[in-house]
Amino acid sequence: DGGITQSPKYLFRKEGQNVTLSCEQNLNHDAMYWYRQDPGQGLRLIYYSQIVNDFQKGDIAEGYSVSREKKESFPLTVTSAQKNPTAFYLCASSIGREGYQPQHFGDGTRLSIL
Amino acid sequence: AQTVTQSQPEMSVQEAETVTLSCTYDTSESDYYLFWYKQPPSRQMILVIRQEAYKQQNATENRFSVNFQKAAKSFSLKISDSQLGDAAMYFCAYRSQVQGAQKLVFGQGTRLTINP
């Protein structure tokens, strides 16, 4: 079945450490997104990518980095510069950049500080 | 900047009854898209229903329907014949039609409880 796979499900970060969250999709979607969800809040956009080798900052990109070397993959690195990384991270994809195309989401990764 | 507001942090309904979740938004654009997503305890975001702003007809998907009031910037979700599996967080979201605009703007969510 086609879908979006995020790994790991749970991740722990030590002080000063960079960690990478994986997001893979086999839906042949062009656009991919990373969102952060904090308790009691909606999702906020971190980064998005419309095509391979191109990505744009969202509302809360500071302390995060991404790459899009393959259409299927859009990993998110949480750097040591992100001082409050504890949150639930959701990856999403959509067929294209048209607004009516819904975004499909993965199951998420919960990141915590050790 | 667009904002989305869900004024009901929590709602509850008896099984088989009907419930309406509220959502209002603020935008200066005339064309845009609105979505309702469901997030069950598994935390996966599931699309429930979507509405194009240029369409006057309210969207429906089986037991789910919307009341879209463009002038009032209101986009409520009605769930008919509520089922236990409908228990979840529900998020209203806005997306611009501006070319290249990728952001979904989410509300804070409404936690829906279904009482058996």
mmCIF file with all atom_site columns, C-alpha atoms in Angstrom:
data_model
loop_
_atom_site.group_PDB
_atom_site.id
_atom_site.type_symbol
_atom_site.label_atom_id
_atom_site.label_alt_id
_atom_site.label_comp_id
_atom_site.label_asym_id
_atom_site.label_entity_id
_atom_site.label_seq_id
_atom_site.pdbx_PDB_ins_code
_atom_site.Cartn_x
_atom_site.Cartn_y
_atom_site.Cartn_z
_atom_site.occupancy
_atom_site.B_iso_or_equiv
_atom_site.pdbx_formal_charge
_atom_site.auth_seq_id
_atom_site.auth_comp_id
_atom_site.auth_asym_id
_atom_site.auth_atom_id
_atom_site.pdbx_PDB_model_num
ATOM 1   C CA . ASP A 1 1   ? 0.000   0.000  0.000  1.00 0.00 ? 1   ASP A CA 1
ATOM 2   C CA . GLY A 1 2   ? 1.185   3.500  -0.775 1.00 0.00 ? 2   GLY A CA 1
ATOM 3   C CA . GLY A 1 3   ? 1.866   5.811  2.091  1.00 0.00 ? 3   GLY A CA 1
ATOM 4   C CA . ILE A 1 4   ? 4.269   7.876  4.135  1.00 0.00 ? 4   ILE A CA 1
ATOM 5   C CA . THR A 1 5   ? 6.690   6.211  6.516  1.00 0.00 ? 5   THR A CA 1
ATOM 6   C CA . GLN A 1 6   ? 8.285   8.136  9.353  1.00 0.00 ? 6   GLN A CA 1
ATOM 7   C CA . SER A 1 7   ? 11.018  6.711  11.522 1.00 0.00 ? 7   SER A CA 1
ATOM 8   C CA . PRO A 1 8   ? 11.801  6.322  14.266 1.00 0.00 ? 8   PRO A CA 1
ATOM 9   C CA . LYS A 1 9   ? 8.524   6.499  16.158 1.00 0.00 ? 9   LYS A CA 1
ATOM 10  C CA . TYR A 1 10  ? 10.315  7.756  19.278 1.00 0.00 ? 10  TYR A CA 1
ATOM 11  C CA . LEU A 1 11  ? 13.624  9.610  19.406 1.00 0.00 ? 11  LEU A CA 1
ATOM 12  C CA . PHE A 1 12  ? 15.691  11.008 22.231 1.00 0.00 ? 12  PHE A CA 1
ATOM 13  C CA . ARG A 1 13  ? 18.235  13.768 21.887 1.00 0.00 ? 13  ARG A CA 1
ATOM 14  C CA . LYS A 1 14  ? 21.113  14.615 24.146 1.00 0.00 ? 14  LYS A CA 1
ATOM 15  C CA . GLU A 1 15  ? 22.257  18.183 24.722 1.00 0.00 ? 15  GLU A CA 1
ATOM 16  C CA . GLY A 1 16  ? 24.348  19.479 21.837 1.00 0.00 ? 16  GLY A CA 1
ATOM 17  C CA . GLN A 1 17  ? 23.401  16.613 19.566 1.00 0.00 ? 17  GLN A CA 1
ATOM 18  C CA . ASN A 1 18  ? 21.943  16.736 16.073 1.00 0.00 ? 18  ASN A CA 1
ATOM 19  C CA . VAL A 1 19  ? 19.294  14.156 15.253 1.00 0.00 ? 19  VAL A CA 1
ATOM 20  C CA . THR A 1 20  ? 17.673  13.256 11.957 1.00 0.00 ? 20  THR A CA 1
ATOM 21  C CA . LEU A 1 21  ? 14.064  12.237 11.430 1.00 0.00 ? 21  LEU A CA 1
ATOM 22  C CA . SER A 1 22  ? 13.325  10.128 8.402  1.00 0.00 ? 22  SER A CA 1
ATOM 23  C CA . CYS A 1 23  ? 10.376  10.576 6.036  1.00 0.00 ? 23  CYS A CA 1
ATOM 24  C CA . GLU A 1 24  ? 9.846   8.351  3.006  1.00 0.00 ? 24  GLU A CA 1
ATOM 25  C CA . GLN A 1 25  ? 6.851   8.299  0.667  1.00 0.00 ? 25  GLN A CA 1
ATOM 26  C CA . ASN A 1 26  ? 5.913   5.932  -2.157 1.00 0.00 ? 26  ASN A CA 1
ATOM 27  C CA . LEU A 1 27  ? 2.938   7.955  -3.370 1.00 0.00 ? 27  LEU A CA 1
ATOM 28  C CA . ASN A 1 28  ? 4.934   9.585  -6.181 1.00 0.00 ? 28  ASN A CA 1
ATOM 29  C CA . HIS A 1 29  ? 4.079   12.972 -4.691 1.00 0.00 ? 29  HIS A CA 1
ATOM 30  C CA . ASP A 1 30  ? 6.089   16.008 -5.730 1.00 0.00 ? 30  ASP A CA 1
ATOM 31  C CA . ALA A 1 31  ? 5.598   18.102 -2.589 1.00 0.00 ? 31  ALA A CA 1
ATOM 32  C CA . MET A 1 32  ? 6.658   17.189 0.931  1.00 0.00 ? 32  MET A CA 1
ATOM 33  C CA . TYR A 1 33  ? 6.337   19.020 4.248  1.00 0.00 ? 33  TYR A CA 1
ATOM 34  C CA . TRP A 1 34  ? 7.482   18.919 7.860  1.00 0.00 ? 34  TRP A CA 1
ATOM 35  C CA . TYR A 1 35  ? 5.242   20.108 10.681 1.00 0.00 ? 35  TYR A CA 1
ATOM 36  C CA . ARG A 1 36  ? 5.758   20.423 14.403 1.00 0.00 ? 36  ARG A CA 1
ATOM 37  C CA . GLN A 1 37  ? 2.956   19.821 16.886 1.00 0.00 ? 37  GLN A CA 1
ATOM 38  C CA . ASP A 1 38  ? 3.173   20.944 20.495 1.00 0.00 ? 38  ASP A CA 1
ATOM 39  C CA . PRO A 1 39  ? 0.696   19.814 23.164 1.00 0.00 ? 39  PRO A CA 1
ATOM 40  C CA . GLY A 1 40  ? -2.688  21.488 22.844 1.00 0.00 ? 40  GLY A CA 1
ATOM 41  C CA . GLN A 1 41  ? -1.720  23.220 19.651 1.00 0.00 ? 41  GLN A CA 1
ATOM 42  C CA . GLY A 1 42  ? -2.208  22.798 15.954 1.00 0.00 ? 42  GLY A CA 1
ATOM 43  C CA . LEU A 1 43  ? 0.549   22.055 13.493 1.00 0.00 ? 43  LEU A CA 1
ATOM 44  C CA . ARG A 1 44  ? 3.154   24.591 12.457 1.00 0.00 ? 44  ARG A CA 1
ATOM 45  C CA . LEU A 1 45  ? 5.144   24.352 9.225  1.00 0.00 ? 45  LEU A CA 1
ATOM 46  C CA . ILE A 1 46  ? 8.908   23.906 9.537  1.00 0.00 ? 46  ILE A CA 1
ATOM 47  C CA . TYR A 1 47  ? 10.036  23.323 5.941  1.00 0.00 ? 47  TYR A CA 1
ATOM 48  C CA . TYR A 1 48  ? 8.521   22.269 2.655  1.00 0.00 ? 48  TYR A CA 1
ATOM 49  C CA . SER A 1 49  ? 9.782   21.083 -0.713 1.00 0.00 ? 49  SER A CA 1
ATOM 50  C CA . GLN A 1 50  ? 7.955   21.314 -4.018 1.00 0.00 ? 50  GLN A CA 1
ATOM 51  C CA . ILE A 1 51  ? 10.490  19.408 -6.113 1.00 0.00 ? 51  ILE A CA 1
ATOM 52  C CA . VAL A 1 52  ? 13.757  17.542 -5.751 1.00 0.00 ? 52  VAL A CA 1
ATOM 53  C CA . ASN A 1 53  ? 16.744  19.675 -4.762 1.00 0.00 ? 53  ASN A CA 1
ATOM 54  C CA . ASP A 1 54  ? 14.513  22.557 -3.727 1.00 0.00 ? 54  ASP A CA 1
ATOM 55  C CA . PHE A 1 55  ? 13.031  23.458 -0.344 1.00 0.00 ? 55  PHE A CA 1
ATOM 56  C CA . GLN A 1 56  ? 11.644  26.500 1.422  1.00 0.00 ? 56  GLN A CA 1
ATOM 57  C CA . LYS A 1 57  ? 11.489  27.659 5.025  1.00 0.00 ? 57  LYS A CA 1
ATOM 58  C CA . GLY A 1 58  ? 8.196   27.589 6.820  1.00 0.00 ? 58  GLY A CA 1
ATOM 59  C CA . ASP A 1 59  ? 7.165   29.558 9.896  1.00 0.00 ? 59  ASP A CA 1
ATOM 60  C CA . ILE A 1 60  ? 9.525   27.960 12.405 1.00 0.00 ? 60  ILE A CA 1
ATOM 61  C CA . ALA A 1 61  ? 12.613  26.859 10.448 1.00 0.00 ? 61  ALA A CA 1
ATOM 62  C CA . GLU A 1 62  ? 15.228  28.113 12.922 1.00 0.00 ? 62  GLU A CA 1
ATOM 63  C CA . GLY A 1 63  ? 17.215  25.245 14.384 1.00 0.00 ? 63  GLY A CA 1
ATOM 64  C CA . TYR A 1 64  ? 16.143  22.799 11.687 1.00 0.00 ? 64  TYR A CA 1
ATOM 65  C CA . SER A 1 65  ? 17.570  21.714 8.339  1.00 0.00 ? 65  SER A CA 1
ATOM 66  C CA . VAL A 1 66  ? 16.311  19.523 5.498  1.00 0.00 ? 66  VAL A CA 1
ATOM 67  C CA . SER A 1 67  ? 17.434  17.988 2.227  1.00 0.00 ? 67  SER A CA 1
ATOM 68  C CA . ARG A 1 68  ? 15.554  16.694 -0.807 1.00 0.00 ? 68  ARG A CA 1
ATOM 69  C CA . GLU A 1 69  ? 17.963  14.623 -2.859 1.00 0.00 ? 69  GLU A CA 1
ATOM 70  C CA . LYS A 1 70  ? 15.335  12.101 -3.894 1.00 0.00 ? 70  LYS A CA 1
ATOM 71  C CA . LYS A 1 71  ? 11.652  12.512 -4.670 1.00 0.00 ? 71  LYS A CA 1
ATOM 72  C CA . GLU A 1 72  ? 10.758  9.855  -2.125 1.00 0.00 ? 72  GLU A CA 1
ATOM 73  C CA . SER A 1 73  ? 12.747  11.198 0.795  1.00 0.00 ? 73  SER A CA 1
ATOM 74  C CA . PHE A 1 74  ? 12.674  14.384 2.873  1.00 0.00 ? 74  PHE A CA 1
ATOM 75  C CA . PRO A 1 75  ? 14.717  13.991 6.077  1.00 0.00 ? 75  PRO A CA 1
ATOM 76  C CA . LEU A 1 76  ? 14.577  16.598 8.825  1.00 0.00 ? 76  LEU A CA 1
ATOM 77  C CA . THR A 1 77  ? 17.588  17.325 11.029 1.00 0.00 ? 77  THR A CA 1
ATOM 78  C CA . VAL A 1 78  ? 16.979  18.901 14.410 1.00 0.00 ? 78  VAL A CA 1
ATOM 79  C CA . THR A 1 79  ? 20.194  20.712 15.207 1.00 0.00 ? 79  THR A CA 1
ATOM 80  C CA . SER A 1 80  ? 21.652  21.695 18.568 1.00 0.00 ? 80  SER A CA 1
ATOM 81  C CA . ALA A 1 81  ? 20.565  25.253 17.773 1.00 0.00 ? 81  ALA A CA 1
ATOM 82  C CA . GLN A 1 82  ? 16.945  24.216 18.349 1.00 0.00 ? 82  GLN A CA 1
ATOM 83  C CA . LYS A 1 83  ? 16.695  24.858 22.078 1.00 0.00 ? 83  LYS A CA 1
ATOM 84  C CA . ASN A 1 84  ? 13.221  23.438 22.587 1.00 0.00 ? 84  ASN A CA 1
ATOM 85  C CA . PRO A 1 85  ? 12.976  20.416 20.302 1.00 0.00 ? 85  PRO A CA 1
ATOM 86  C CA . THR A 1 86  ? 10.590  18.334 22.398 1.00 0.00 ? 86  THR A CA 1
ATOM 87  C CA . ALA A 1 87  ? 7.498   17.919 20.209 1.00 0.00 ? 87  ALA A CA 1
ATOM 88  C CA . PHE A 1 88  ? 5.650   15.631 17.854 1.00 0.00 ? 88  PHE A CA 1
ATOM 89  C CA . TYR A 1 89  ? 6.879   15.888 14.271 1.00 0.00 ? 89  TYR A CA 1
ATOM 90  C CA . LEU A 1 90  ? 4.690   15.079 11.301 1.00 0.00 ? 90  LEU A CA 1
ATOM 91  C CA . CYS A 1 91  ? 5.757   14.635 7.701  1.00 0.00 ? 91  CYS A CA 1
ATOM 92  C CA . ALA A 1 92  ? 3.261   15.126 4.879  1.00 0.00 ? 92  ALA A CA 1
ATOM 93  C CA . SER A 1 93  ? 3.138   15.006 1.100  1.00 0.00 ? 93  SER A CA 1
ATOM 94  C CA . SER A 1 94  ? 0.830   16.110 -1.685 1.00 0.00 ? 94  SER A CA 1
ATOM 95  C CA . ILE A 1 95  ? 0.625   15.448 -5.399 1.00 0.00 ? 95  ILE A CA 1
ATOM 96  C CA . GLY A 1 96  ? 1.570   18.960 -6.390 1.00 0.00 ? 96  GLY A CA 1
ATOM 97  C CA . ARG A 1 97  ? 1.545   22.549 -5.359 1.00 0.00 ? 97  ARG A CA 1
ATOM 98  C CA . GLU A 1 98  ? -2.127  23.145 -6.152 1.00 0.00 ? 98  GLU A CA 1
ATOM 99  C CA . GLY A 1 99  ? -4.021  24.248 -3.099 1.00 0.00 ? 99  GLY A CA 1
ATOM 100 C CA . TYR A 1 100 ? -6.901  21.823 -3.461 1.00 0.00 ? 100 TYR A CA 1
ATOM 101 C CA . GLN A 1 101 ? -4.649  18.820 -3.280 1.00 0.00 ? 101 GLN A CA 1
ATOM 102 C CA . PRO A 1 102 ? -4.864  17.449 0.259  1.00 0.00 ? 102 PRO A CA 1
ATOM 103 C CA . GLN A 1 103 ? -1.786  16.708 2.235  1.00 0.00 ? 103 GLN A CA 1
ATOM 104 C CA . HIS A 1 104 ? -1.334  13.128 3.370  1.00 0.00 ? 104 HIS A CA 1
ATOM 105 C CA . PHE A 1 105 ? 0.434   12.583 6.675  1.00 0.00 ? 105 PHE A CA 1
ATOM 106 C CA . GLY A 1 106 ? 2.742   9.994  8.181  1.00 0.00 ? 106 GLY A CA 1
ATOM 107 C CA . ASP A 1 107 ? 2.362   8.555  11.680 1.00 0.00 ? 107 ASP A CA 1
ATOM 108 C CA . GLY A 1 108 ? 4.779   11.008 13.259 1.00 0.00 ? 108 GLY A CA 1
ATOM 109 C CA . THR A 1 109 ? 7.926   10.957 15.378 1.00 0.00 ? 109 THR A CA 1
ATOM 110 C CA . ARG A 1 110 ? 7.969   12.002 19.018 1.00 0.00 ? 110 ARG A CA 1
ATOM 111 C CA . LEU A 1 111 ? 11.223  13.708 19.950 1.00 0.00 ? 111 LEU A CA 1
ATOM 112 C CA . SER A 1 112 ? 12.254  14.185 23.566 1.00 0.00 ? 112 SER A CA 1
ATOM 113 C CA . ILE A 1 113 ? 15.270  15.613 25.343 1.00 0.00 ? 113 ILE A CA 1
ATOM 114 C CA . LEU A 1 114 ? 17.369  13.303 27.542 1.00 0.00 ? 114 LEU A CA 1
ATOM 115 C CA . ALA B 2 1   ? -1.409  36.563 7.607  1.00 0.00 ? 1   ALA B CA 1
ATOM 116 C CA . GLN B 2 2   ? -4.170  34.029 7.752  1.00 0.00 ? 2   GLN B CA 1
ATOM 117 C CA . THR B 2 3   ? -5.378  32.705 11.084 1.00 0.00 ? 3   THR B CA 1
ATOM 118 C CA . VAL B 2 4   ? -7.707  29.871 12.007 1.00 0.00 ? 4   VAL B CA 1
ATOM 119 C CA . THR B 2 5   ? -9.622  29.762 15.280 1.00 0.00 ? 5   THR B CA 1
ATOM 120 C CA . GLN B 2 6   ? -11.410 26.825 16.855 1.00 0.00 ? 6   GLN B CA 1
ATOM 121 C CA . SER B 2 7   ? -13.214 28.193 19.874 1.00 0.00 ? 7   SER B CA 1
ATOM 122 C CA . GLN B 2 8   ? -14.238 24.837 21.366 1.00 0.00 ? 8   GLN B CA 1
ATOM 123 C CA . PRO B 2 9   ? -11.272 23.081 23.007 1.00 0.00 ? 9   PRO B CA 1
ATOM 124 C CA . GLU B 2 10  ? -13.489 20.109 23.900 1.00 0.00 ? 10  GLU B CA 1
ATOM 125 C CA . MET B 2 11  ? -16.847 18.757 22.811 1.00 0.00 ? 11  MET B CA 1
ATOM 126 C CA . SER B 2 12  ? -18.789 15.642 23.705 1.00 0.00 ? 12  SER B CA 1
ATOM 127 C CA . VAL B 2 13  ? -21.762 13.921 22.152 1.00 0.00 ? 13  VAL B CA 1
ATOM 128 C CA . GLN B 2 14  ? -23.822 10.838 22.735 1.00 0.00 ? 14  GLN B CA 1
ATOM 129 C CA . GLU B 2 15  ? -23.308 7.989  20.333 1.00 0.00 ? 15  GLU B CA 1
ATOM 130 C CA . ALA B 2 16  ? -25.683 8.218  17.330 1.00 0.00 ? 16  ALA B CA 1
ATOM 131 C CA . GLU B 2 17  ? -26.325 11.912 17.948 1.00 0.00 ? 17  GLU B CA 1
ATOM 132 C CA . THR B 2 18  ? -25.188 14.863 15.828 1.00 0.00 ? 18  THR B CA 1
ATOM 133 C CA . VAL B 2 19  ? -22.444 17.292 16.778 1.00 0.00 ? 19  VAL B CA 1
ATOM 134 C CA . THR B 2 20  ? -21.118 20.457 15.157 1.00 0.00 ? 20  THR B CA 1
ATOM 135 C CA . LEU B 2 21  ? -17.555 21.686 15.533 1.00 0.00 ? 21  LEU B CA 1
ATOM 136 C CA . SER B 2 22  ? -16.888 25.372 14.917 1.00 0.00 ? 22  SER B CA 1
ATOM 137 C CA . CYS B 2 23  ? -14.104 27.011 12.937 1.00 0.00 ? 23  CYS B CA 1
ATOM 138 C CA . THR B 2 24  ? -13.572 30.604 11.911 1.00 0.00 ? 24  THR B CA 1
ATOM 139 C CA . TYR B 2 25  ? -10.730 32.026 9.876  1.00 0.00 ? 25  TYR B CA 1
ATOM 140 C CA . ASP B 2 26  ? -9.339  35.352 8.882  1.00 0.00 ? 26  ASP B CA 1
ATOM 141 C CA . THR B 2 27  ? -8.059  36.104 5.392  1.00 0.00 ? 27  THR B CA 1
ATOM 142 C CA . SER B 2 28  ? -8.042  38.859 2.815  1.00 0.00 ? 28  SER B CA 1
ATOM 143 C CA . GLU B 2 29  ? -7.965  36.393 -0.055 1.00 0.00 ? 29  GLU B CA 1
ATOM 144 C CA . SER B 2 30  ? -11.024 35.506 -2.106 1.00 0.00 ? 30  SER B CA 1
ATOM 145 C CA . ASP B 2 31  ? -9.930  32.066 -3.277 1.00 0.00 ? 31  ASP B CA 1
ATOM 146 C CA . TYR B 2 32  ? -8.641  29.454 -0.885 1.00 0.00 ? 32  TYR B CA 1
ATOM 147 C CA . TYR B 2 33  ? -9.259  25.963 0.426  1.00 0.00 ? 33  TYR B CA 1
ATOM 148 C CA . LEU B 2 34  ? -10.484 24.721 3.754  1.00 0.00 ? 34  LEU B CA 1
ATOM 149 C CA . PHE B 2 35  ? -9.973  21.313 5.313  1.00 0.00 ? 35  PHE B CA 1
ATOM 150 C CA . TRP B 2 36  ? -10.991 19.327 8.348  1.00 0.00 ? 36  TRP B CA 1
ATOM 151 C CA . TYR B 2 37  ? -8.476  16.789 9.617  1.00 0.00 ? 37  TYR B CA 1
ATOM 152 C CA . LYS B 2 38  ? -9.018  14.162 12.287 1.00 0.00 ? 38  LYS B CA 1
ATOM 153 C CA . GLN B 2 39  ? -6.232  13.065 14.629 1.00 0.00 ? 39  GLN B CA 1
ATOM 154 C CA . PRO B 2 40  ? -7.135  9.915  16.604 1.00 0.00 ? 40  PRO B CA 1
ATOM 155 C CA . PRO B 2 41  ? -5.032  8.691  19.549 1.00 0.00 ? 41  PRO B CA 1
ATOM 156 C CA . SER B 2 42  ? -2.659  7.075  17.056 1.00 0.00 ? 42  SER B CA 1
ATOM 157 C CA . ARG B 2 43  ? -1.687  10.697 16.184 1.00 0.00 ? 43  ARG B CA 1
ATOM 158 C CA . GLN B 2 44  ? -1.956  10.208 12.418 1.00 0.00 ? 44  GLN B CA 1
ATOM 159 C CA . MET B 2 45  ? -3.648  13.123 10.631 1.00 0.00 ? 45  MET B CA 1
ATOM 160 C CA . ILE B 2 46  ? -6.532  11.923 8.482  1.00 0.00 ? 46  ILE B CA 1
ATOM 161 C CA . LEU B 2 47  ? -8.339  14.115 5.964  1.00 0.00 ? 47  LEU B CA 1
ATOM 162 C CA . VAL B 2 48  ? -12.056 14.247 6.727  1.00 0.00 ? 48  VAL B CA 1
ATOM 163 C CA . ILE B 2 49  ? -13.407 16.737 4.225  1.00 0.00 ? 49  ILE B CA 1
ATOM 164 C CA . ARG B 2 50  ? -12.356 19.704 2.095  1.00 0.00 ? 50  ARG B CA 1
ATOM 165 C CA . GLN B 2 51  ? -14.066 22.754 0.612  1.00 0.00 ? 51  GLN B CA 1
ATOM 166 C CA . GLU B 2 52  ? -13.075 25.066 -2.204 1.00 0.00 ? 52  GLU B CA 1
ATOM 167 C CA . ALA B 2 53  ? -13.983 28.646 -1.378 1.00 0.00 ? 53  ALA B CA 1
ATOM 168 C CA . TYR B 2 54  ? -15.334 29.366 -4.870 1.00 0.00 ? 54  TYR B CA 1
ATOM 169 C CA . LYS B 2 55  ? -17.941 26.633 -4.483 1.00 0.00 ? 55  LYS B CA 1
ATOM 170 C CA . GLN B 2 56  ? -21.152 27.699 -2.804 1.00 0.00 ? 56  GLN B CA 1
ATOM 171 C CA . GLN B 2 57  ? -22.323 24.144 -2.281 1.00 0.00 ? 57  GLN B CA 1
ATOM 172 C CA . ASN B 2 58  ? -21.308 22.677 1.044  1.00 0.00 ? 58  ASN B CA 1
ATOM 173 C CA . ALA B 2 59  ? -19.093 19.604 0.866  1.00 0.00 ? 59  ALA B CA 1
ATOM 174 C CA . THR B 2 60  ? -20.346 16.279 2.224  1.00 0.00 ? 60  THR B CA 1
ATOM 175 C CA . GLU B 2 61  ? -18.612 12.966 2.838  1.00 0.00 ? 61  GLU B CA 1
ATOM 176 C CA . ASN B 2 62  ? -20.970 10.305 4.156  1.00 0.00 ? 62  ASN B CA 1
ATOM 177 C CA . ARG B 2 63  ? -21.765 11.293 7.775  1.00 0.00 ? 63  ARG B CA 1
ATOM 178 C CA . PHE B 2 64  ? -19.574 14.396 7.604  1.00 0.00 ? 64  PHE B CA 1
ATOM 179 C CA . SER B 2 65  ? -20.722 17.691 6.160  1.00 0.00 ? 65  SER B CA 1
ATOM 180 C CA . VAL B 2 66  ? -19.678 21.300 6.408  1.00 0.00 ? 66  VAL B CA 1
ATOM 181 C CA . ASN B 2 67  ? -21.510 24.583 6.744  1.00 0.00 ? 67  ASN B CA 1
ATOM 182 C CA . PHE B 2 68  ? -19.370 27.033 4.789  1.00 0.00 ? 68  PHE B CA 1
ATOM 183 C CA . GLN B 2 69  ? -20.306 30.672 5.280  1.00 0.00 ? 69  GLN B CA 1
ATOM 184 C CA . LYS B 2 70  ? -17.815 32.641 3.200  1.00 0.00 ? 70  LYS B CA 1
ATOM 185 C CA . ALA B 2 71  ? -18.991 36.108 4.184  1.00 0.00 ? 71  ALA B CA 1
ATOM 186 C CA . ALA B 2 72  ? -18.831 35.203 7.853  1.00 0.00 ? 72  ALA B CA 1
ATOM 187 C CA . LYS B 2 73  ? -15.542 33.311 7.334  1.00 0.00 ? 73  LYS B CA 1
ATOM 188 C CA . SER B 2 74  ? -16.990 30.320 9.084  1.00 0.00 ? 74  SER B CA 1
ATOM 189 C CA . PHE B 2 75  ? -16.411 26.642 8.315  1.00 0.00 ? 75  PHE B CA 1
ATOM 190 C CA . SER B 2 76  ? -18.136 24.309 10.748 1.00 0.00 ? 76  SER B CA 1
ATOM 191 C CA . LEU B 2 77  ? -18.085 20.503 10.627 1.00 0.00 ? 77  LEU B CA 1
ATOM 192 C CA . LYS B 2 78  ? -21.218 18.476 11.320 1.00 0.00 ? 78  LYS B CA 1
ATOM 193 C CA . ILE B 2 79  ? -20.905 14.838 12.250 1.00 0.00 ? 79  ILE B CA 1
ATOM 194 C CA . SER B 2 80  ? -24.151 12.903 12.008 1.00 0.00 ? 80  SER B CA 1
ATOM 195 C CA . ASP B 2 81  ? -24.885 9.568  13.684 1.00 0.00 ? 81  ASP B CA 1
ATOM 196 C CA . SER B 2 82  ? -21.736 9.860  15.809 1.00 0.00 ? 82  SER B CA 1
ATOM 197 C CA . GLN B 2 83  ? -19.778 6.656  16.276 1.00 0.00 ? 83  GLN B CA 1
ATOM 198 C CA . LEU B 2 84  ? -17.236 5.670  18.901 1.00 0.00 ? 84  LEU B CA 1
ATOM 199 C CA . GLY B 2 85  ? -14.554 5.704  16.210 1.00 0.00 ? 85  GLY B CA 1
ATOM 200 C CA . ASP B 2 86  ? -15.165 9.402  15.643 1.00 0.00 ? 86  ASP B CA 1
ATOM 201 C CA . ALA B 2 87  ? -13.482 10.221 18.956 1.00 0.00 ? 87  ALA B CA 1
ATOM 202 C CA . ALA B 2 88  ? -10.394 12.254 18.101 1.00 0.00 ? 88  ALA B CA 1
ATOM 203 C CA . MET B 2 89  ? -8.875  15.711 17.873 1.00 0.00 ? 89  MET B CA 1
ATOM 204 C CA . TYR B 2 90  ? -10.328 17.620 14.944 1.00 0.00 ? 90  TYR B CA 1
ATOM 205 C CA . PHE B 2 91  ? -8.344  20.352 13.230 1.00 0.00 ? 91  PHE B CA 1
ATOM 206 C CA . CYS B 2 92  ? -9.622  22.956 10.846 1.00 0.00 ? 92  CYS B CA 1
ATOM 207 C CA . ALA B 2 93  ? -7.058  24.121 8.296  1.00 0.00 ? 93  ALA B CA 1
ATOM 208 C CA . TYR B 2 94  ? -6.743  26.863 5.673  1.00 0.00 ? 94  TYR B CA 1
ATOM 209 C CA . ARG B 2 95  ? -4.671  26.815 2.516  1.00 0.00 ? 95  ARG B CA 1
ATOM 210 C CA . SER B 2 96  ? -4.108  29.725 0.177  1.00 0.00 ? 96  SER B CA 1
ATOM 211 C CA . GLN B 2 97  ? -4.663  29.399 -3.551 1.00 0.00 ? 97  GLN B CA 1
ATOM 212 C CA . VAL B 2 98  ? -1.723  31.685 -4.238 1.00 0.00 ? 98  VAL B CA 1
ATOM 213 C CA . GLN B 2 99  ? 0.653   29.899 -6.589 1.00 0.00 ? 99  GLN B CA 1
ATOM 214 C CA . GLY B 2 100 ? 3.425   28.317 -4.626 1.00 0.00 ? 100 GLY B CA 1
ATOM 215 C CA . ALA B 2 101 ? 1.717   28.853 -1.288 1.00 0.00 ? 101 ALA B CA 1
ATOM 216 C CA . GLN B 2 102 ? 2.246   25.623 0.521  1.00 0.00 ? 102 GLN B CA 1
ATOM 217 C CA . LYS B 2 103 ? 1.316   26.290 4.058  1.00 0.00 ? 103 LYS B CA 1
ATOM 218 C CA . LEU B 2 104 ? -1.629  24.716 5.771  1.00 0.00 ? 104 LEU B CA 1
ATOM 219 C CA . VAL B 2 105 ? -2.635  27.009 8.625  1.00 0.00 ? 105 VAL B CA 1
ATOM 220 C CA . PHE B 2 106 ? -4.160  24.984 11.433 1.00 0.00 ? 106 PHE B CA 1
ATOM 221 C CA . GLY B 2 107 ? -6.487  25.866 14.257 1.00 0.00 ? 107 GLY B CA 1
ATOM 222 C CA . GLN B 2 108 ? -5.760  24.761 17.807 1.00 0.00 ? 108 GLN B CA 1
ATOM 223 C CA . GLY B 2 109 ? -8.032  21.750 17.547 1.00 0.00 ? 109 GLY B CA 1
ATOM 224 C CA . THR B 2 110 ? -11.209 20.450 19.224 1.00 0.00 ? 110 THR B CA 1
ATOM 225 C CA . ARG B 2 111 ? -11.126 17.244 21.217 1.00 0.00 ? 111 ARG B CA 1
ATOM 226 C CA . LEU B 2 112 ? -14.296 15.259 20.507 1.00 0.00 ? 112 LEU B CA 1
ATOM 227 C CA . THR B 2 113 ? -15.479 12.624 22.969 1.00 0.00 ? 113 THR B CA 1
ATOM 228 C CA . ILE B 2 114 ? -18.211 10.144 22.082 1.00 0.00 ? 114 ILE B CA 1
ATOM 229 C CA . ASN B 2 115 ? -20.276 8.901  25.009 1.00 0.00 ? 115 ASN B CA 1
ATOM 230 C CA . PRO B 2 116 ? -21.698 5.396  24.590 1.00 0.00 ? 116 PRO B CA 1
#
